[in-house]
PDB file of C-alpha atoms in Angstrom:
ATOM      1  CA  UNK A   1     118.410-120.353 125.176  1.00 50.00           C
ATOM      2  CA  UNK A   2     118.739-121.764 128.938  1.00 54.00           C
ATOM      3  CA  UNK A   3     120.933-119.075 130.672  1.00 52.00           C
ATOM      4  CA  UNK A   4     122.880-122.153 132.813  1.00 56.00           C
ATOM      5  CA  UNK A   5     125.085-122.461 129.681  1.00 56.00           C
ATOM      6  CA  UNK A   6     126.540-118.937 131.158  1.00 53.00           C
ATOM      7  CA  UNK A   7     126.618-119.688 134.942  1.00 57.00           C
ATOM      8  CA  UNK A   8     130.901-120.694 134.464  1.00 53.00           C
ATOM      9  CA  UNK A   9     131.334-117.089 132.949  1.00 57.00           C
ATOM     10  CA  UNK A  10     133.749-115.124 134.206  1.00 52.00           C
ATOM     11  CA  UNK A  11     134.127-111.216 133.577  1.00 55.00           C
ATOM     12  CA  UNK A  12     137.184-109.262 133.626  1.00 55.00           C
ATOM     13  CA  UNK A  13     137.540-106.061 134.909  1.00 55.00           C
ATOM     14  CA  UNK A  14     138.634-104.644 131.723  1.00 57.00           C
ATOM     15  CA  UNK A  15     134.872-105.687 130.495  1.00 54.00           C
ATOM     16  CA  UNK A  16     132.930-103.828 133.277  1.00 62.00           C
ATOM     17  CA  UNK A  17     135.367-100.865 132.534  1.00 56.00           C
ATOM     18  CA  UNK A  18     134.471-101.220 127.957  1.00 58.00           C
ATOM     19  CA  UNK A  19     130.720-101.030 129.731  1.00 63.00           C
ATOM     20  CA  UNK A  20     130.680 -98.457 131.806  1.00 63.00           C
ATOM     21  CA  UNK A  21     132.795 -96.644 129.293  1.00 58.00           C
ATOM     22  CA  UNK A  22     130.329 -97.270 126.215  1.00 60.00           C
ATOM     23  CA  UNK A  23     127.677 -95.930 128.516  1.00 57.00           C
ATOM     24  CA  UNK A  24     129.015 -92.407 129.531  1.00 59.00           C
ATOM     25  CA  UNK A  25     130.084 -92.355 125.941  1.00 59.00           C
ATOM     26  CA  UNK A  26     126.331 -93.196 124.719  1.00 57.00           C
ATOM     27  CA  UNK A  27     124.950 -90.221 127.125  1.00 58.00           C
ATOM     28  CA  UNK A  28     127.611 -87.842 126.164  1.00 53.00           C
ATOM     29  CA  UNK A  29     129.820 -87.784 129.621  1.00 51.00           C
ATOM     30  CA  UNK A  30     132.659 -87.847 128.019  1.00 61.00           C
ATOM     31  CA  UNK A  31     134.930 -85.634 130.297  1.00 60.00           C
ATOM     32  CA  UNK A  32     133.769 -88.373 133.052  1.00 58.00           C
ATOM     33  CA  UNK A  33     135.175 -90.885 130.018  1.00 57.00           C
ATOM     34  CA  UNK A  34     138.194 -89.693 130.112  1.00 60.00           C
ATOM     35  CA  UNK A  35     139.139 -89.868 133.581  1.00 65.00           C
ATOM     36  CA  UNK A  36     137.623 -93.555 133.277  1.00 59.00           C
ATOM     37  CA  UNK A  37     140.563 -93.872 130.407  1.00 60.00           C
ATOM     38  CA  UNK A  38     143.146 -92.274 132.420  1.00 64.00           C
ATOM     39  CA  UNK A  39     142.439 -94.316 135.622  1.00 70.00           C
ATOM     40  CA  UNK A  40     142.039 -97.437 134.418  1.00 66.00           C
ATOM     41  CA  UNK A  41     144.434 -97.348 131.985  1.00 64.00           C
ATOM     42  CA  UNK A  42     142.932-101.215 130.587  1.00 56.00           C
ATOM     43  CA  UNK A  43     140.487 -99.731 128.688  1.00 62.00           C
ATOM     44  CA  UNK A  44     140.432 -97.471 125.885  1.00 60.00           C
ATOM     45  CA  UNK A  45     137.779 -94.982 124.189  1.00 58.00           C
ATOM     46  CA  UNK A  46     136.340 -96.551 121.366  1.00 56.00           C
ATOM     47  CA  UNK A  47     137.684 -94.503 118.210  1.00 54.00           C
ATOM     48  CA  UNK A  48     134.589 -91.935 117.937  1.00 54.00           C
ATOM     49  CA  UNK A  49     133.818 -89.300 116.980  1.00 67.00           C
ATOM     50  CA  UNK A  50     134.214 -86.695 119.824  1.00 70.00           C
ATOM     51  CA  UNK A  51     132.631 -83.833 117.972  1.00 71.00           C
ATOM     52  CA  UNK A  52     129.574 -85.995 117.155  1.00 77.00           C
ATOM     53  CA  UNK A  53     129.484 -86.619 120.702  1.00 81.00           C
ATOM     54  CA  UNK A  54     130.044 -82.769 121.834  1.00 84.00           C
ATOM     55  CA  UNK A  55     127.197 -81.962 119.681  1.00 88.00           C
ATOM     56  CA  UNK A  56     124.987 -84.485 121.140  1.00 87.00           C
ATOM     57  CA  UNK A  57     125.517 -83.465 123.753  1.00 88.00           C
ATOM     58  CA  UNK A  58     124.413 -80.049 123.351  1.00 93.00           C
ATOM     59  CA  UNK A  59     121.279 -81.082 121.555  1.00 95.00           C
ATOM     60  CA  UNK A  60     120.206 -82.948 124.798  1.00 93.00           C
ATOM     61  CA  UNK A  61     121.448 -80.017 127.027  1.00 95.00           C
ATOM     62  CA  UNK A  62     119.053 -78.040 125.054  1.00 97.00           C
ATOM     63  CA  UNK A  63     115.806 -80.076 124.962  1.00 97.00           C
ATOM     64  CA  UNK A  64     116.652 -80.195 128.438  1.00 96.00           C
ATOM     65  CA  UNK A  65     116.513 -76.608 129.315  1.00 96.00           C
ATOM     66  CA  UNK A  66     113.973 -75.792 127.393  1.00 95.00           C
ATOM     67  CA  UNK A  67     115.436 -75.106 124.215  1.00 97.00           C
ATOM     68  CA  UNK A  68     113.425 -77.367 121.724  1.00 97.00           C
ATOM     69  CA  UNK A  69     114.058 -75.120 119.107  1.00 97.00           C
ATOM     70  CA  UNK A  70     117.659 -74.744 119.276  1.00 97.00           C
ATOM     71  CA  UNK A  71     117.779 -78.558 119.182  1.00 97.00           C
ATOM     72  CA  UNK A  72     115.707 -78.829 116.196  1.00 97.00           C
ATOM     73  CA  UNK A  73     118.524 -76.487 114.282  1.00 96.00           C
ATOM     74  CA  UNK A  74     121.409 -78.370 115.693  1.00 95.00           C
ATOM     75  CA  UNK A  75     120.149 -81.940 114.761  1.00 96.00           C
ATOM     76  CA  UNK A  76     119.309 -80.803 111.086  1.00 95.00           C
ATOM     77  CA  UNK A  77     123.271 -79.487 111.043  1.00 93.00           C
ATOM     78  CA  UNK A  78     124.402 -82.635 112.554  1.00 90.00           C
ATOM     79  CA  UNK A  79     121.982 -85.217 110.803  1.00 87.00           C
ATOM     80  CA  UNK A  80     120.047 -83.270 107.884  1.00 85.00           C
ATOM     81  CA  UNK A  81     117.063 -85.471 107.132  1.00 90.00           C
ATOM     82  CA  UNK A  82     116.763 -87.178 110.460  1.00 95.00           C
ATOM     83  CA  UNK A  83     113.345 -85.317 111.512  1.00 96.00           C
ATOM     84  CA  UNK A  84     112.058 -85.938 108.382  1.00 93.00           C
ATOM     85  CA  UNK A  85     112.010 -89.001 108.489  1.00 94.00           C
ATOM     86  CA  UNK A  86     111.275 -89.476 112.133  1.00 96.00           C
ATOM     87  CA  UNK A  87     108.065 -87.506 111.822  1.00 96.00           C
ATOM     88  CA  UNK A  88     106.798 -88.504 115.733  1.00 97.00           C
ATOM     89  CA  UNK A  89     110.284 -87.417 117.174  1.00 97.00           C
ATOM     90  CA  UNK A  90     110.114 -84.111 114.912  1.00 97.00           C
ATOM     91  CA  UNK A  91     106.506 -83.178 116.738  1.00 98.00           C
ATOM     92  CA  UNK A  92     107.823 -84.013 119.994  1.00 97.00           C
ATOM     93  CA  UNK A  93     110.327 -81.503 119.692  1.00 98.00           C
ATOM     94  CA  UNK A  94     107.808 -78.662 118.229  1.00 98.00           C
ATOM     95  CA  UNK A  95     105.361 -79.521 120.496  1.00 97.00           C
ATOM     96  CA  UNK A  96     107.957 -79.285 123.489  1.00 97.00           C
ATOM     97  CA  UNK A  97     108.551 -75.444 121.977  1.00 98.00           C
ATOM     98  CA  UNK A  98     105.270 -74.498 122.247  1.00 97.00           C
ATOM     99  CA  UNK A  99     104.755 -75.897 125.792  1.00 96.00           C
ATOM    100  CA  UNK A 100     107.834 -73.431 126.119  1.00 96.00           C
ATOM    101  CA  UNK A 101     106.177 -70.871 125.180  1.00 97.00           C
ATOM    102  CA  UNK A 102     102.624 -71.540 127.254  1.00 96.00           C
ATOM    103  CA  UNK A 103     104.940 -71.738 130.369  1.00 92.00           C
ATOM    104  CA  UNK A 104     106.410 -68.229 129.234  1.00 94.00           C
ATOM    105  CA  UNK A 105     102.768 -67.036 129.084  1.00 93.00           C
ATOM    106  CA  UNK A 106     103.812 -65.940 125.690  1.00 96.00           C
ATOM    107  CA  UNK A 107     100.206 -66.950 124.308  1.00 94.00           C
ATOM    108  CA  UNK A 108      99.987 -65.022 121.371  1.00 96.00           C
ATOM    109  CA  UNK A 109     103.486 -66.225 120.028  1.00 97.00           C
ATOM    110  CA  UNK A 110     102.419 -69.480 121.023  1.00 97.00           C
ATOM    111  CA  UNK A 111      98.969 -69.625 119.290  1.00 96.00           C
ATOM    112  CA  UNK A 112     100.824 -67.849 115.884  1.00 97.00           C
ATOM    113  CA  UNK A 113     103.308 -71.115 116.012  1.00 97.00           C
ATOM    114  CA  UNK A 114     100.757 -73.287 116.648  1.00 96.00           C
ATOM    115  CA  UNK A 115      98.730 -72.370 113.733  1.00 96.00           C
ATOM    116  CA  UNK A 116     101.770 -72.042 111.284  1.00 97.00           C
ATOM    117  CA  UNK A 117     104.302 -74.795 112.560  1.00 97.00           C
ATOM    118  CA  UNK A 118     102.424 -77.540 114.242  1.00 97.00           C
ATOM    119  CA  UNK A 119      98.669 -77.370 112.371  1.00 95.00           C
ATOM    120  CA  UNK A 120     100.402 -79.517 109.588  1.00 95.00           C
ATOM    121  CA  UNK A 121     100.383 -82.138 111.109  1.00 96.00           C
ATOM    122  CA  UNK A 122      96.704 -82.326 112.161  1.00 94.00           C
ATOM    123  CA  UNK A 123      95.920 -83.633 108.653  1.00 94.00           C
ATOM    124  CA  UNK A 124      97.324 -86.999 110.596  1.00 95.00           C
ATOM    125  CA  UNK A 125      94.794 -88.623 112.470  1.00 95.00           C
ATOM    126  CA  UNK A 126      97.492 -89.903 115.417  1.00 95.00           C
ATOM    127  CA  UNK A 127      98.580 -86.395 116.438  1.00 96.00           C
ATOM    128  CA  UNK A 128      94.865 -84.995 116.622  1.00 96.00           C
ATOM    129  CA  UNK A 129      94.954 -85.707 120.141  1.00 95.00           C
ATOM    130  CA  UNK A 130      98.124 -84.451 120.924  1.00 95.00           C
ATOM    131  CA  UNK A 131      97.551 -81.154 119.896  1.00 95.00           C
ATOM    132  CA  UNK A 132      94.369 -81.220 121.734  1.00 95.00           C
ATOM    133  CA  UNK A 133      96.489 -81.546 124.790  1.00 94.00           C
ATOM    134  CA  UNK A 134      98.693 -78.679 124.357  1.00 95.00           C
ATOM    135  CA  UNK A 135      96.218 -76.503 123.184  1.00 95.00           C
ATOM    136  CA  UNK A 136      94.173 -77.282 125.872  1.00 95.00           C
ATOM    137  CA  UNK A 137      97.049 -75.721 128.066  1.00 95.00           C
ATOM    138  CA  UNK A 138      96.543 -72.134 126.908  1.00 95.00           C
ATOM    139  CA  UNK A 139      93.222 -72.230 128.826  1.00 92.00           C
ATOM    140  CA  UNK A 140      94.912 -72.665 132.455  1.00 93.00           C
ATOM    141  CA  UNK A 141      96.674 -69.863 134.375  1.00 90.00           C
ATOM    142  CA  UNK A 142      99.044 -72.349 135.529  1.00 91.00           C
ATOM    143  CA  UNK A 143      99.546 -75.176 133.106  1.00 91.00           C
ATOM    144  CA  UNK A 144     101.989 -76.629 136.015  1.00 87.00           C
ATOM    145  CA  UNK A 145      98.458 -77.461 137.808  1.00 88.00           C
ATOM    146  CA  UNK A 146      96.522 -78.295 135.060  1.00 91.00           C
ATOM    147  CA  UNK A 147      95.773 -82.393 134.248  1.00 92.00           C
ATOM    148  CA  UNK A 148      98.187 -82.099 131.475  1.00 92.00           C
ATOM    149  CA  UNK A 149     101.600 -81.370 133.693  1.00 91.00           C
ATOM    150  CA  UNK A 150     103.234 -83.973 132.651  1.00 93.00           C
ATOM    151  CA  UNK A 151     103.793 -82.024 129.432  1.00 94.00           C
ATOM    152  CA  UNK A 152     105.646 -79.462 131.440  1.00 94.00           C
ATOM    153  CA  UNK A 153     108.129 -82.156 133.423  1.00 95.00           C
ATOM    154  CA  UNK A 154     111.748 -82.447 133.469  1.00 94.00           C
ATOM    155  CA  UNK A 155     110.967 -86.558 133.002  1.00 96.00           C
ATOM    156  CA  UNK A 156     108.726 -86.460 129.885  1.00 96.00           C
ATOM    157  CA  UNK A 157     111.822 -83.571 128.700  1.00 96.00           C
ATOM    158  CA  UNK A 158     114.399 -86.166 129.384  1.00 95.00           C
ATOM    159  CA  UNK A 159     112.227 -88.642 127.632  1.00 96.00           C
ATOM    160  CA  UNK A 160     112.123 -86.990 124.570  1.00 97.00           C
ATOM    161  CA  UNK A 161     116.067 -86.001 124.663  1.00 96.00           C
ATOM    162  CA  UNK A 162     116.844 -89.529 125.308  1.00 93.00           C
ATOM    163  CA  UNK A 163     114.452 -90.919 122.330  1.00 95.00           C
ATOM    164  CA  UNK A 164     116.797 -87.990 119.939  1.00 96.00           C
ATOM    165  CA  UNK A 165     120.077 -89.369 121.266  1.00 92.00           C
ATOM    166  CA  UNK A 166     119.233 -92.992 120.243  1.00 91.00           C
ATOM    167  CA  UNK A 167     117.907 -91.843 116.937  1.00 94.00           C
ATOM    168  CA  UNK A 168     120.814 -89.844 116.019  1.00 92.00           C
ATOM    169  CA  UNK A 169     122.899 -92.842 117.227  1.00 87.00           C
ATOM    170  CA  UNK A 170     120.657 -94.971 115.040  1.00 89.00           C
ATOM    171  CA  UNK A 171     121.205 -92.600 112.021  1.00 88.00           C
ATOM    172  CA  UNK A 172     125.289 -92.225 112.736  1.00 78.00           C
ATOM    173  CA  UNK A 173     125.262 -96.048 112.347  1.00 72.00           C
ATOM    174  CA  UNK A 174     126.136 -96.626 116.082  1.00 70.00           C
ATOM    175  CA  UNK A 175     124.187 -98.983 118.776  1.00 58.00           C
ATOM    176  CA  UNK A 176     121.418 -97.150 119.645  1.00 54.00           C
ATOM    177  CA  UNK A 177     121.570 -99.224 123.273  1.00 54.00           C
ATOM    178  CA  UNK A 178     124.148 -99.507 125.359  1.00 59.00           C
ATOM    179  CA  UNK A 179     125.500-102.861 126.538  1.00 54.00           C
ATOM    180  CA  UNK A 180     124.634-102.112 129.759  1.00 56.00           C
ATOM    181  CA  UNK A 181     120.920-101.871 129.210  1.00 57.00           C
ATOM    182  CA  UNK A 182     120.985-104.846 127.023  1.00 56.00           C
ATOM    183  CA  UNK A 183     122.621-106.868 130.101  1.00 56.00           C
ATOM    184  CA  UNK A 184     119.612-105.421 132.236  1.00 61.00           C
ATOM    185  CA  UNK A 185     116.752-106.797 129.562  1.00 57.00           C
ATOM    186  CA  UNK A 186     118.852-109.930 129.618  1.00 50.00           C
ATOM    187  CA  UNK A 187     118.383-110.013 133.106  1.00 58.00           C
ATOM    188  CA  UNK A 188     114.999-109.421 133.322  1.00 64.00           C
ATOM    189  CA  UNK A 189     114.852-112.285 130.848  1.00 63.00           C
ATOM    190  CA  UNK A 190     116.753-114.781 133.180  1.00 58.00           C
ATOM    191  CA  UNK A 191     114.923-114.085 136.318  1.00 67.00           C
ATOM    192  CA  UNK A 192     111.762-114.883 134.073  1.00 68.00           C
ATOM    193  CA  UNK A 193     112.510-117.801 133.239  1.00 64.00           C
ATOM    194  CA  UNK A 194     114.320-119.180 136.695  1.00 64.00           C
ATOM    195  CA  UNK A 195     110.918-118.333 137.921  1.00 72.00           C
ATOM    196  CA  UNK A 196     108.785-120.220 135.821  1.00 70.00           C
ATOM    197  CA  UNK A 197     111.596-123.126 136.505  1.00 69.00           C
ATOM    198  CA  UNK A 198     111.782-122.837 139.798  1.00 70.00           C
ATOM    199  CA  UNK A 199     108.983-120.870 141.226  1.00 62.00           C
ATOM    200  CA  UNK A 200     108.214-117.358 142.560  1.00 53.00           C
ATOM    201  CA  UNK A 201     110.604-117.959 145.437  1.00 53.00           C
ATOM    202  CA  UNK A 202     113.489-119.193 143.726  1.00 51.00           C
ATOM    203  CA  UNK A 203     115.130-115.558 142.309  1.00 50.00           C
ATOM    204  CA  UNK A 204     113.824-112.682 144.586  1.00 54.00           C
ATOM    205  CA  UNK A 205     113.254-109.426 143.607  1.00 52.00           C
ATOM    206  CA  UNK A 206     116.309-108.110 145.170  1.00 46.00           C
ATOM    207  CA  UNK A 207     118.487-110.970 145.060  1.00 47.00           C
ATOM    208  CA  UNK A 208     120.449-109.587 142.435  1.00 43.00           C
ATOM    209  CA  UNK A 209     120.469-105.808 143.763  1.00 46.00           C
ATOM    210  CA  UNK A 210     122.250-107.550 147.136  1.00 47.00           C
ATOM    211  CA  UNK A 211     124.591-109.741 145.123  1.00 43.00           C
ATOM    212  CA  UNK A 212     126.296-106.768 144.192  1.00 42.00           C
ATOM    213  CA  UNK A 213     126.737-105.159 147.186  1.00 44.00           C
ATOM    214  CA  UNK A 214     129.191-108.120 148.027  1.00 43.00           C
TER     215      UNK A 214
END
């Protein structure tokens, strides 16, 4: 596909607004949805399910705080077999409660879970390692120094919550990316191929960053 066929493209306001507003929709902002709705008054919320959204919301809120368990329960009431048949994204989730409870110096509890919850699925060669690494966290004093941090960081948290939104999405039978991130990888695609075209010099790094701000 040469991406010149698309250089006489012209986009309406009302389509930045249906992107932005798929967006905060896909990542659960929907009280900052609705006063996209009410000011723009163009664009409309897709007809969706708000309390799918609501609870998705809550599910990332609690991975996010630390509440892996409490998103486990929710996402079986909102999409019964999903972790069963996402095995990886189910382990994630357990593993992320008994990081919980490491941080909580609740050792005990968190050697009983271990041994009850997540040694099933040590019979599986690819999560060996991983439970390696969060066992290996009981042995420091503070895990937050230890070489296995990242474990313990609000990114790898939000990676995991993200990685359950899109699933659930996927399950639900909704986009599981917004447009807006498919415009970025089409972008990425673009300036790849303008600089094989044209050279290294012909679409700089921030050319399109600065383009915007005009």
């Amino acid at each position: 596909m040469d991406p010149r066929q698309f250089e006489h493209s012209v986009v309406g306001d009302n389509d930045i607004h249906s992107i932005v507003m798929s967006y905060l929709l896909h990542n659960c902002f929907n009280e900052t949805a609705d006063s996209l709705a009410s000011c723009t008054g163009g664009v409309k919320q897709p007809a969706g399910d708000r309390d799918n959204i609501q609870r998705r919301k809550q599910i990332i809120h609690f991975v996010l705080e630390m509440k892996a368990l409490k998103a486990v329960e929710l996402t079986d009431q909102l999409a019964k077999d999903l972790l069963e048949k996402n095995k990886d994204l189910h382990f994630d989730l357990l593993r992320l409660h008994f990081v919980e409870l490491v941080c909580a110096r609740k050792c005990n509890e968190a050697i009983e879970f271990a041994k009850t919850i997540l040694a099933p699925f040590g019979t599986v060669q690819k999560y060996v390692e991983k439970l390696e690494d969060a066992m290996a966290l009981l042995a420091y004093d503070d895990p937050e120094k230890s070489p296995l941090f990242h474990l313990l960081s609000s990114e790898y948290r939000q990676q995991v919550a993200d990685n359950l939104n899109r699933t659930i999405l996927e399950h639900t039978n909704q986009p599981s990316y917004t447009p807006m991130e498919r415009i970025i990888q089409h972008v990425t695609v673009v300036r790849q191929y303008l600089t094989e075209e044209n050279g290294k010099d012909a679409f700089p790094p921030f050319a399109l960053k600065d383009s915007l701000k005009g």
